[in-house]
């Protein structure tokens, strides 16, 4: 019988740890949380100082019974759950559920699942950290109070099935606010001029940068007439190199990964969602079977906001760089980084490989393709963080033409530094050999039309970055927050994987902003996170924090329950009549958006899918006729947007997509118009609308051409 029982959260983690321990240890998994607030009731005694009422879920009872039996015969219980607040809370729930108060119990923590880390942790056990436990409880209880108290109001005043979350609501607000910015954005036209020049048979581009020695603002040339005026003044001008500046710049190595930056980079470089990134990282952390080596934890703990690397790991990384990459890439001293993240846990480590000698190529055969891609990203980024900067030679050439100055910029990588192992967006732009007084030939002078662009919608990566900058959420919350707001249909991803709010998401956000402003206030939510950190540090008690929030929140709930009128929020009148009883139809808002319903409900229960909004009803009918039966074509909206369909459906099933024109004639056939299309993979391209009669197509957006000159 085992003398010591080691309890972890997952069976994979248990399997990896088992190989490092002798037969005196039995390693068992709790399979996650074994105790939590109840699912079907509030589970918080508000009158009794917010005392939580924890229970063991039915699905966990069998494992709890097994652990109790094992614990009863063990001399020592070792709780080896994760090192963060959630892991500390799981360890505490194990003590309470298994009744370990009278058993010799130790708590160990480690940043990585390796033999050295486990052995070191066993030598340095500690007691449970009740400050961390209280911080986790405070967050859990506050989120339960918000969800259980606010969600019923949303059911009653908006639509059944809705729910509200504290951090999730703030994330949705950021997305809604950005969408409103985009809707209000007014596009402005501006123009630029570029000269294509040639020296020694090498062409290069120079942009108009100055007029009479004064820098030209981006929006200075407001229309085509102003651009043409400059072109006329440059007619026949001589282009002469006036000034050349050369300087050397350093591109510093990137920091090692935190949870936030890993999710951002995996999104940008690999196309992984935050949820997928964390799932794969968890697998790499808990252990992967590496043939004869057995199960090996490949990376350190993946929920962290620290940029620290242990002295032991730095020594190994630096040795690898010197021996495998080159001594010239190794800095004299290790690169040390300080986090800017609010409330970061500096005692933790950044995400890194547990053994840098496990190169991606060496273990590729043991990893699934997606695991390999993520591991390679972490491995390369960790190495890069300890490599010398890249050295870039930058050249700026000013070329005078009458009163105008054009500027050409070039860059060459003199020393690749960290770029050798971690590629970024740095690109070379090589100019010909130029010296002051040279007169390059003008190949072409072009005027280019531009339009200002609205703010970009958030991607998962940029939303995580924004949440971190505002101090909202912590490493463990980013991925579940993003998953939740999409699962609840408050937010969806468009074809470009950007986050857009749904109708119901905008309605709920507007309601919260107007009636429960604190719930969606960025500064207030960040302040709550800081107070959780204070609780974790033992500087605050958790009950007063909850009470300070809850008492005014509950009072406001009672007021808003009487004040908010559901019909004002969720119903709109229309001119349409019910096709069953003749009563007026109204637009209603449901959990999944707007729909048409009979105003005579419940006597008449007629409802209809809302293909178009009220504003679009007038545009429903078009002047086009169906090429098959000559009936009118209608504008309809389907799963993939608007399209044209025959009004005689289902007798005639003709449809065709609505294509957006660029206002340019096809350069190949000169008959059709160039329209915007999408490939099967969602990539935008430009093609003639006379296809298949004309097969013109290009990935590059055609430039606006000058109108033909007339005498």
XYZ file of C-alpha atoms in Angstrom:
711
model
C 0.000 0.000 0.000
C 1.299 3.410 -0.939
C 2.695 5.473 1.885
C 1.931 8.775 0.125
C -1.033 9.796 -2.034
C -0.380 12.564 -4.569
C -3.528 14.238 -5.946
C -3.532 16.319 -9.149
C -6.362 17.609 -11.368
C -5.983 15.592 -14.570
C -5.162 11.984 -15.474
C -2.570 13.117 -18.050
C -0.747 15.138 -15.408
C -0.957 12.149 -13.046
C 0.570 9.864 -15.672
C 3.489 12.250 -16.294
C 4.245 12.724 -12.578
C 4.033 8.983 -11.836
C 7.171 8.269 -13.897
C 9.221 10.598 -11.643
C 8.206 8.941 -8.360
C 9.014 5.558 -6.828
C 6.570 2.865 -5.685
C 6.083 4.602 -2.324
C 3.879 7.167 -4.101
C 0.438 6.718 -5.605
C -0.595 9.520 -8.021
C -4.325 10.001 -8.598
C -6.441 12.591 -10.403
C -9.448 14.517 -9.094
C -10.650 15.080 -12.681
C -10.928 18.825 -12.099
C -13.122 20.469 -9.466
C -14.739 18.048 -7.031
C -16.747 20.730 -5.231
C -18.453 23.898 -6.450
C -21.484 26.127 -6.004
C -24.718 24.290 -6.897
C -25.970 24.497 -10.472
C -29.685 24.966 -9.802
C -29.737 27.479 -6.963
C -27.845 30.580 -5.872
C -25.712 28.733 -3.339
C -24.691 31.917 -1.487
C -26.162 32.834 1.903
C -26.304 36.603 1.506
C -27.621 37.217 5.034
C -24.857 35.102 6.541
C -21.944 37.209 5.275
C -22.138 35.690 1.764
C -21.305 32.197 3.006
C -21.023 29.830 0.022
C -22.914 26.528 0.001
C -20.585 24.167 -1.845
C -21.648 20.734 -2.983
C -20.101 17.757 -4.754
C -21.573 17.403 -8.262
C -23.085 14.005 -9.049
C -20.518 13.377 -11.788
C -17.659 13.814 -9.278
C -19.067 11.663 -6.461
C -17.590 8.358 -7.688
C -14.083 9.843 -7.891
C -14.472 11.491 -4.471
C -15.375 8.111 -2.946
C -12.305 6.573 -4.580
C -10.032 9.343 -3.286
C -11.486 9.020 0.225
C -10.676 5.325 0.260
C -7.119 5.904 -0.967
C -6.606 8.769 1.500
C -7.773 6.669 4.465
C -4.907 4.210 3.979
C -2.187 6.724 3.077
C 0.294 8.076 5.615
C 0.723 11.361 3.754
C -1.534 13.291 1.366
C 0.267 15.557 -1.121
C -1.869 18.095 -2.970
C -0.125 18.894 -6.287
C -2.747 20.962 -8.100
C -1.816 23.948 -10.285
C -0.012 26.857 -8.676
C -2.580 29.601 -9.382
C -5.691 30.673 -7.418
C -7.868 28.090 -9.144
C -5.414 25.302 -8.322
C -5.175 26.467 -4.706
C -8.978 26.422 -4.438
C -9.130 22.875 -5.868
C -6.597 21.768 -3.239
C -8.725 23.341 -0.484
C -11.895 21.687 -1.799
C -10.046 18.350 -1.698
C -9.188 18.937 1.970
C -12.816 19.766 2.772
C -14.448 17.034 0.656
C -12.072 14.235 1.691
C -12.001 15.411 5.332
C -8.223 15.646 5.406
C -8.065 17.966 8.441
C -6.801 15.170 10.685
C -4.513 13.613 8.073
C -0.938 14.701 7.456
C -1.383 16.846 4.365
C 1.154 18.853 2.345
C 0.771 21.289 -0.520
C 3.413 21.381 -3.252
C 3.668 23.662 -6.295
C 5.826 23.645 -9.415
C 6.045 25.585 -12.693
C 6.792 22.587 -14.882
C 6.201 18.849 -14.818
C 9.793 17.600 -14.874
C 11.753 15.270 -12.573
C 13.838 18.102 -11.088
C 10.787 20.318 -10.519
C 8.776 17.551 -8.829
C 11.687 16.473 -6.610
C 12.364 20.092 -5.615
C 8.673 20.646 -4.830
C 8.560 17.543 -2.616
C 11.530 18.915 -0.634
C 9.723 22.231 -0.074
C 6.086 21.590 0.844
C 3.968 24.402 2.244
C 0.555 24.953 3.805
C -2.502 25.935 1.837
C -2.507 29.647 0.952
C -5.894 30.826 2.219
C -5.385 34.276 0.746
C -5.309 32.742 -2.740
C -8.331 30.607 -1.834
C -10.250 33.679 -0.640
C -9.405 35.559 -3.851
C -10.760 32.669 -5.927
C -13.868 32.464 -3.742
C -14.472 36.198 -4.037
C -14.396 36.064 -7.843
C -16.555 32.928 -7.969
C -19.170 34.283 -5.556
C -19.321 37.740 -7.161
C -19.750 36.224 -10.620
C -22.463 33.902 -9.256
C -24.342 36.836 -7.690
C -24.202 38.873 -10.894
C -25.212 35.932 -13.073
C -28.021 34.595 -10.879
C -29.496 37.999 -10.062
C -29.146 39.758 -13.413
C -29.904 36.881 -15.779
C -33.542 36.466 -14.627
C -34.096 40.176 -15.299
C -32.794 39.713 -18.860
C -35.127 36.721 -19.295
C -38.053 38.798 -18.077
C -37.281 42.033 -19.929
C -35.565 40.835 -23.124
C -35.678 37.114 -23.997
C -35.574 33.718 -22.323
C -32.230 31.952 -22.240
C -30.089 35.079 -21.850
C -27.429 35.391 -19.192
C -25.069 38.072 -17.947
C -21.504 37.781 -16.766
C -19.315 40.395 -15.138
C -16.155 40.249 -17.274
C -18.012 38.893 -20.326
C -20.356 41.904 -20.381
C -17.388 44.296 -20.445
C -15.812 42.347 -23.324
C -19.066 42.556 -25.302
C -19.267 46.284 -24.583
C -15.820 46.829 -26.110
C -16.988 45.049 -29.267
C -20.302 46.950 -29.379
C -18.577 50.310 -28.845
C -16.151 49.546 -31.673
C -19.056 48.606 -33.963
C -20.758 51.912 -33.194
C -17.532 53.767 -34.026
C -17.460 51.980 -37.372
C -21.107 52.822 -38.060
C -20.525 56.518 -37.305
C -17.309 56.682 -39.314
C -17.341 59.076 -42.266
C -14.962 58.141 -45.028
C -12.672 60.880 -46.346
C -10.904 60.916 -49.679
C -7.232 61.783 -50.059
C -4.555 61.311 -52.702
C -0.848 60.584 -52.792
C 1.810 60.835 -55.458
C 4.587 58.369 -56.087
C 7.436 58.471 -58.557
C 8.841 55.303 -60.041
C 12.518 56.095 -60.684
C 15.433 54.181 -62.132
C 19.169 54.146 -61.458
C 21.575 51.612 -62.997
C 18.609 49.702 -64.463
C 17.098 49.212 -60.971
C 13.650 50.672 -60.382
C 12.579 52.054 -57.014
C 9.637 53.999 -55.590
C 9.735 57.420 -53.925
C 6.732 59.048 -52.227
C 5.954 62.778 -52.307
C 6.998 63.958 -48.832
C 7.582 67.739 -48.888
C 6.424 70.875 -50.667
C 8.830 73.838 -50.587
C 10.718 72.208 -47.717
C 7.642 71.650 -45.532
C 6.452 68.149 -44.670
C 3.308 67.047 -46.470
C 0.470 65.856 -44.261
C -1.109 62.507 -45.175
C -4.445 64.198 -45.934
C -2.940 67.284 -47.627
C -3.975 66.334 -51.187
C -7.732 66.166 -50.777
C -8.970 65.445 -54.283
C -7.978 64.497 -57.806
C -7.899 68.118 -59.004
C -5.194 68.997 -56.443
C -3.230 65.888 -57.448
C -3.469 66.836 -61.146
C -2.234 70.339 -60.369
C 0.938 68.947 -58.789
C 1.411 66.567 -61.712
C 1.212 69.508 -64.094
C 3.804 71.440 -62.085
C 6.115 68.418 -62.208
C 5.807 68.018 -65.966
C 9.322 67.901 -67.383
C 10.975 68.302 -63.953
C 14.478 67.024 -63.282
C 14.828 64.564 -60.379
C 18.028 65.010 -58.365
C 19.232 63.284 -55.194
C 19.422 66.076 -52.617
C 20.224 64.288 -49.372
C 21.024 60.761 -48.171
C 20.806 59.645 -44.549
C 22.060 56.277 -43.418
C 21.728 54.939 -39.906
C 21.888 51.690 -38.069
C 18.935 50.660 -35.894
C 18.417 47.796 -33.485
C 15.302 45.628 -33.449
C 15.169 44.201 -29.948
C 14.339 40.566 -29.240
C 10.728 39.812 -28.248
C 9.809 38.916 -24.677
C 9.050 35.296 -23.767
C 5.375 34.377 -23.826
C 2.775 35.152 -21.203
C -0.734 33.691 -21.506
C -1.960 36.845 -23.201
C 0.853 37.176 -25.732
C 0.761 33.443 -26.518
C -2.950 33.675 -27.314
C -2.361 36.778 -29.428
C 0.528 35.321 -31.443
C -1.137 31.927 -31.901
C -4.165 33.790 -33.241
C -2.153 35.931 -35.650
C 0.419 33.383 -36.829
C -1.452 30.078 -36.545
C -5.105 31.141 -36.747
C -5.911 29.439 -33.425
C -8.706 30.698 -31.175
C -7.830 31.513 -27.574
C -9.759 28.431 -26.445
C -7.900 26.170 -28.875
C -4.532 27.655 -27.906
C -5.116 26.977 -24.215
C -6.376 23.445 -24.860
C -3.214 22.609 -26.825
C -0.966 24.345 -24.279
C -2.594 22.320 -21.487
C -1.736 19.122 -23.365
C 1.880 20.208 -23.826
C 2.134 21.141 -20.131
C 0.584 17.970 -18.723
C 2.651 15.594 -20.810
C 3.167 14.070 -24.261
C 4.378 10.506 -24.870
C 7.892 10.747 -26.344
C 8.618 7.124 -27.162
C 11.137 5.582 -24.784
C 11.168 8.764 -22.660
C 7.553 8.172 -21.703
C 5.203 11.041 -20.882
C 7.065 14.368 -20.799
C 5.745 17.808 -19.816
C 7.044 19.935 -22.681
C 6.244 23.467 -21.491
C 5.937 25.317 -18.203
C 2.586 26.321 -16.703
C 0.573 28.128 -19.370
C -1.498 30.488 -17.189
C 0.920 33.241 -16.271
C 1.510 36.966 -16.694
C 5.172 36.854 -15.677
C 8.132 37.397 -18.013
C 10.642 35.718 -15.668
C 12.768 32.755 -16.722
C 14.468 30.640 -14.054
C 18.246 30.808 -13.710
C 18.462 27.092 -14.514
C 16.472 27.469 -17.740
C 18.465 30.574 -18.781
C 21.722 28.648 -18.428
C 20.378 25.855 -20.662
C 18.945 28.251 -23.243
C 22.180 30.256 -23.450
C 24.235 27.081 -23.837
C 21.947 25.922 -26.667
C 22.239 29.284 -28.455
C 26.021 29.266 -28.188
C 26.446 25.677 -29.365
C 23.631 25.299 -31.898
C 23.042 28.801 -33.291
C 26.360 30.598 -32.858
C 28.325 32.490 -30.219
C 27.754 35.788 -32.071
C 24.029 35.480 -31.320
C 24.525 35.231 -27.550
C 24.351 38.441 -25.441
C 27.044 38.989 -22.817
C 24.364 38.680 -20.139
C 20.944 37.056 -20.136
C 18.086 39.300 -21.265
C 15.831 40.096 -18.302
C 12.300 41.397 -18.874
C 9.893 43.218 -16.576
C 6.176 42.864 -17.121
C 3.903 45.881 -17.619
C 0.793 43.831 -16.843
C -1.215 45.039 -13.856
C -1.081 42.671 -10.904
C 1.353 40.272 -12.558
C 2.616 37.373 -10.452
C 6.362 37.954 -10.652
C 7.137 34.764 -8.697
C 5.836 32.734 -11.619
C 7.647 32.018 -14.875
C 6.920 32.891 -18.481
C 5.794 30.091 -20.797
C 8.857 28.235 -22.065
C 10.005 24.734 -23.054
C 10.910 22.602 -20.067
C 13.972 21.418 -21.981
C 15.255 23.523 -24.871
C 17.016 20.431 -26.255
C 13.576 19.052 -27.132
C 13.682 20.922 -30.429
C 10.518 20.864 -32.581
C 12.306 18.797 -35.225
C 13.509 16.257 -32.651
C 10.018 15.525 -31.279
C 7.885 16.257 -34.355
C 6.913 12.591 -34.827
C 5.323 12.455 -31.366
C 3.103 15.531 -31.667
C -0.169 16.163 -33.449
C 0.229 18.825 -36.199
C -1.476 21.555 -34.154
C 0.462 20.653 -31.011
C 3.690 20.836 -32.991
C 2.887 24.266 -34.421
C 2.156 25.712 -30.990
C 5.186 24.067 -29.381
C 7.407 25.364 -32.190
C 6.052 28.888 -31.635
C 6.833 28.698 -27.891
C 10.269 27.124 -28.460
C 11.287 29.706 -31.075
C 9.989 32.656 -29.053
C 11.838 31.506 -25.922
C 15.115 31.166 -27.795
C 14.586 34.504 -29.546
C 14.084 36.258 -26.201
C 17.695 35.405 -25.285
C 19.353 36.309 -28.605
C 21.075 39.556 -29.616
C 19.014 42.253 -31.395
C 18.756 42.333 -35.173
C 20.774 45.140 -36.768
C 19.007 46.980 -39.583
C 20.722 49.388 -41.979
C 18.193 52.079 -42.887
C 18.585 54.525 -45.752
C 16.490 57.642 -46.407
C 16.928 59.391 -49.758
C 15.380 62.809 -50.525
C 14.978 63.516 -54.242
C 14.212 67.094 -55.342
C 11.970 67.899 -58.307
C 11.155 71.643 -58.660
C 9.517 72.674 -55.349
C 8.687 69.094 -54.442
C 10.693 66.503 -52.528
C 10.144 62.777 -52.939
C 11.447 60.315 -50.359
C 12.632 56.759 -50.925
C 13.376 54.529 -47.963
C 15.379 51.343 -47.958
C 16.380 48.822 -45.343
C 18.725 45.858 -45.268
C 19.305 43.372 -42.486
C 22.966 43.709 -41.499
C 22.773 41.095 -38.729
C 19.711 38.877 -38.362
C 20.040 38.344 -34.591
C 16.846 36.892 -33.112
C 15.282 36.851 -36.599
C 17.315 33.720 -37.249
C 14.899 31.731 -35.102
C 11.769 33.909 -34.847
C 10.521 35.612 -37.997
C 8.633 38.906 -37.763
C 7.238 41.380 -40.278
C 10.650 42.986 -40.925
C 11.254 43.091 -44.674
C 14.192 44.307 -46.700
C 13.733 47.038 -49.282
C 16.938 47.371 -51.250
C 17.640 50.660 -53.048
C 20.179 51.090 -55.855
C 23.529 52.698 -55.050
C 22.795 56.429 -54.877
C 24.846 59.508 -54.040
C 24.031 63.185 -53.723
C 23.750 64.853 -57.110
C 22.619 61.700 -58.934
C 19.770 62.214 -61.406
C 17.686 59.033 -61.585
C 15.373 58.640 -64.588
C 11.624 59.089 -64.128
C 9.809 55.983 -65.340
C 6.306 56.987 -64.243
C 4.627 59.552 -61.995
C 1.431 58.217 -60.471
C -1.426 59.725 -58.512
C -3.167 57.297 -56.176
C -6.604 57.644 -54.629
C -7.108 56.616 -50.993
C -9.904 56.663 -48.450
C -9.612 56.821 -44.683
C -10.550 53.559 -43.008
C -12.774 53.062 -39.956
C -11.325 51.546 -36.769
C -10.650 47.841 -37.209
C -12.991 45.364 -35.561
C -11.477 43.331 -32.758
C -10.043 39.913 -33.441
C -9.653 37.530 -30.513
C -5.994 38.554 -30.324
C -6.628 42.312 -30.259
C -9.519 41.952 -27.792
C -7.288 39.998 -25.392
C -4.673 42.742 -25.750
C -7.294 45.401 -24.964
C -8.601 43.503 -21.925
C -5.052 43.163 -20.616
C -4.289 46.857 -21.184
C -7.439 47.884 -19.301
C -6.533 45.500 -16.478
C -9.665 43.416 -16.983
C -9.463 39.682 -16.382
C -6.410 37.602 -15.656
C -4.509 34.857 -17.561
C -7.017 32.177 -16.619
C -10.039 34.215 -17.775
C -9.219 35.415 -21.312
C -10.020 32.213 -23.213
C -13.238 31.302 -21.319
C -14.460 34.910 -21.634
C -14.096 34.867 -25.415
C -15.718 31.447 -25.688
C -18.643 32.443 -23.480
C -19.601 35.619 -25.346
C -19.661 33.657 -28.614
C -21.536 30.674 -27.140
C -24.183 33.052 -25.788
C -24.686 34.536 -29.269
C -23.734 38.036 -28.102
C -20.814 38.067 -30.509
C -19.958 36.211 -33.693
C -16.973 35.996 -36.027
C -17.356 37.352 -39.541
C -15.686 35.931 -42.652
C -12.446 37.705 -41.731
C -12.496 36.174 -38.199
C -13.234 39.583 -36.681
C -15.657 39.852 -33.748
C -18.971 41.567 -34.460
C -21.879 42.037 -32.047
C -25.217 40.386 -32.761
C -28.485 42.291 -32.458
C -29.154 40.697 -29.087
C -25.589 41.485 -27.975
C -26.097 45.170 -28.789
C -29.499 45.272 -27.083
C -28.250 43.644 -23.870
C -25.180 45.912 -23.820
C -27.322 49.042 -24.285
C -29.598 47.885 -21.440
C -26.645 47.294 -19.113
C -24.978 50.604 -20.010
C -28.179 52.528 -19.280
C -29.446 50.678 -16.215
C -26.418 48.864 -14.707
C -23.465 51.073 -15.703
C -21.058 49.624 -13.122
C -21.411 46.121 -14.568
C -19.989 47.251 -17.920
C -17.715 50.050 -16.713
C -14.099 49.374 -17.706
C -12.513 51.220 -14.782
C -14.856 49.664 -12.216
C -14.204 46.147 -13.530
C -10.436 46.782 -13.487
C -10.770 48.046 -9.889
C -12.507 44.793 -8.928
C -9.574 42.820 -10.388
C -7.170 44.912 -8.313
C -9.206 44.173 -5.195
C -9.059 40.438 -5.948
C -5.271 40.851 -6.146
C -5.303 42.633 -2.771
C -7.277 39.726 -1.284
C -4.729 37.272 -2.770
C -1.931 39.273 -1.146
C -3.677 39.169 2.248
C -4.291 42.935 2.298
C -8.102 42.804 2.161
C -10.900 40.530 3.386
C -13.167 39.176 0.676
C -16.599 39.651 2.309
C -16.462 43.499 2.499
C -15.472 43.613 -1.187
C -18.525 41.558 -2.133
C -20.827 43.553 0.158
C -19.659 46.907 -1.236
C -20.635 45.749 -4.704
C -23.734 43.704 -3.939
C -25.849 45.962 -1.715
C -26.235 48.848 -4.221
C -26.490 46.308 -7.062
C -29.411 44.510 -5.384
C -31.195 47.797 -4.615
C -30.831 48.885 -8.234
C -32.177 45.519 -9.428
C -35.440 46.062 -7.571
C -35.838 49.533 -9.068
C -35.077 48.400 -12.620
C -37.445 45.430 -12.385
C -40.319 47.937 -12.102
C -38.837 50.612 -14.347
C -37.845 48.674 -17.486
C -40.648 48.015 -19.971
C -40.076 44.929 -22.126
C -42.136 46.224 -25.054
C -40.050 49.406 -25.251
C -36.920 47.283 -25.549
C -38.012 44.406 -27.734
C -40.946 45.420 -29.924
C -41.280 47.630 -33.015
C -44.376 48.390 -35.085
C -44.522 47.543 -38.806
C -46.928 48.149 -41.704
C -47.192 44.426 -42.350
C -50.380 42.414 -41.747
C -50.608 38.901 -40.335
C -51.384 36.456 -43.145
C -53.437 34.324 -40.718
C -55.669 36.810 -38.871
C -55.005 40.215 -40.472
C -53.704 41.846 -37.278
C -50.620 44.094 -37.467
C -47.296 42.288 -37.351
C -44.644 43.534 -34.951
C -40.887 43.052 -34.811
C -39.822 41.211 -31.671
C -36.396 40.493 -30.279
C -35.531 36.947 -29.308
C -32.391 35.276 -28.052
C -31.180 34.757 -31.627
C -32.222 38.130 -33.046
C -35.295 39.795 -34.502
C -38.361 38.044 -35.872
C -41.889 38.984 -36.964
C -44.814 38.066 -34.705
C -48.545 38.701 -34.729
C -49.655 41.450 -32.332
C -52.763 39.338 -31.576
C -50.711 36.854 -29.521
C -51.675 34.586 -27.727
C -54.892 34.274 -29.785
C -52.763 34.142 -32.939
C -49.315 32.576 -32.628
C -48.093 33.360 -36.151
C -44.368 34.131 -36.302
C -42.090 34.600 -39.302
C -38.371 34.645 -39.873
C -37.174 38.169 -40.483
C -35.214 38.016 -43.715
C -34.719 41.785 -43.874
C -35.031 44.704 -41.475
C -37.707 47.385 -41.681
C -35.354 49.762 -43.505
C -34.766 47.133 -46.177
C -38.430 46.359 -46.906
C -38.610 49.253 -49.370
C -35.677 47.819 -51.306
C -37.103 44.304 -51.358
C -38.300 44.576 -54.946
C -35.823 45.397 -57.724
C -36.108 46.612 -61.320
C -34.298 43.510 -62.546
C -36.147 40.615 -64.135
C -35.484 36.925 -63.842
C -33.571 35.597 -66.910
C -35.489 32.326 -66.674
C -39.132 33.457 -66.361
C -39.061 37.297 -66.620
C -40.652 37.749 -63.180
C -39.371 40.443 -60.804
C -36.204 39.715 -58.853
C -36.281 40.288 -55.079
C -33.501 41.084 -52.632
C -33.372 38.416 -49.925
C -31.045 37.778 -47.029
C -29.703 34.328 -46.299
C -27.024 32.679 -44.235
C -24.254 34.208 -46.343
C -25.764 37.686 -46.824
C -27.978 39.334 -49.427
C -28.777 37.719 -52.773
C -31.214 38.106 -55.674
C -34.035 35.573 -56.006
C -36.999 35.158 -58.323
C -40.325 36.406 -56.943
C -42.033 33.286 -58.339
C -40.206 30.948 -55.934
C -40.785 27.980 -55.504
C -42.039 27.693 -59.110
C -38.809 29.358 -60.285
C -35.689 28.796 -58.148
C -33.337 31.235 -59.917
C -30.884 33.026 -57.587
C -27.689 34.996 -58.041
C -25.341 36.800 -55.654
C -25.353 40.576 -55.252
C -21.929 41.791 -56.250
C -20.303 45.030 -55.191
C -18.760 46.946 -58.077
C -15.518 48.933 -57.872
C -16.833 51.351 -60.497
C -14.148 50.228 -62.968
C -14.523 48.732 -66.410
C -12.933 45.329 -66.898
C -9.427 45.926 -68.326
C -9.633 42.686 -70.328
C -12.994 42.885 -72.140
C -13.794 46.581 -71.518
C -17.496 45.634 -71.311
C -18.109 44.254 -67.832
C -17.509 45.845 -64.442
C -14.859 44.794 -61.930
C -16.641 43.379 -58.847
C -15.549 42.121 -55.437
C -15.799 38.359 -54.956
C -14.767 35.798 -52.353
C -12.977 32.513 -52.864
C -14.156 29.272 -51.231
C -11.738 29.966 -48.380
C -13.152 33.459 -47.865
C -10.287 35.378 -49.485
C -11.326 38.498 -51.409
C -10.453 38.803 -55.101
C -11.541 41.005 -58.018
C -13.120 39.747 -61.232
C -15.221 40.702 -64.247
C -18.971 40.382 -63.688
C -19.328 38.862 -67.179
C -17.768 35.578 -66.056
C -17.678 32.976 -67.668
C -17.738 35.058 -70.878
C -14.736 36.984 -69.498
C -12.273 35.246 -67.169
C -10.465 38.348 -65.845
C -9.559 37.881 -62.126
C -6.865 39.248 -59.808
C -5.961 39.060 -56.103
C -4.657 42.663 -56.159
C -7.221 45.473 -55.880
C -7.105 47.335 -59.229
C -5.868 50.903 -58.834
C -8.074 53.837 -59.827
C -7.032 54.818 -63.299
C -6.845 58.287 -64.771
C -9.725 59.153 -67.113
C -8.716 59.241 -70.783
C -7.353 62.626 -71.887
C -9.349 64.463 -74.548
C -8.221 67.254 -76.830
